[in-house]
């Protein structure tokens, strides 16, 4: 048999991870702190005013955690069943929450008993929020209805029966006290004006809608459902601008920075992805040990970061936080750096 020379297989060095400013920024987060909760965390919401404490809705309780201590500073437990979607008013003085039994409650941050209780929904209320005039709230429930309530009189102002499945997400406009948005498992997103008796815009997402959010300018709307995240131009009648599919499982939550420059998404695939809203490319990703159910950013976090705030008096950066709600854990990432 003739001699032969073995073929030399050429090997090339692996390309290293591309280092960008975003990569350096997000990798500066410290190891997450984990806080055990009583049940699945369905909502995390930061107070819009200092010291930016955050409300965690889990099981039949709402815990208010101190931003720096990470310890509960107040607990609201006047619920017979599961509580949902505790959300601050923009002045940080009141908190509104839905419940499994179908009632909507308003709490004073300084008290414990509900200030107001609204009855009208026949099934679980999963989404609530204050309109920007501070005196009205909206709610969406599993009875397919969306309702608007007057805080001062505890009365129902309007009832919209346009969805054909569970209403599971929504958001209110900060620029117009009459506008709010809801998303439903009927695959649609609806924009309402309280001055009319029906929705003013309907958007077909194509999957059960899990989360909706308005950009700071409120000309764009972002929706999440299934594996898709979609950006819509509502000034052009709900025109689809971008469709993203970067997660392997259902996207459960969305969060925008106060400037609108970064979009965060959480998913059942255990990943949190950060997008640039200029290119809509993923600029960084976090991996967690459990499915992501809720996501929140402190109001001051990105604001301070963009301004590169640095306290020269005591020679230290102001701390910022990203909060991620896992199944029955709250994961906290403490940010030491500044966002470019």
Coordinates of C-alpha atoms in Angstrom, one line a residue, residues 36 65 275 324:
X36 CA -38.1 35.1 48.2
X65 CA -39.5 47.3 49.2
X275 CA -32.6 46.4 22.3
X324 CA -36.6 41.2 37.3

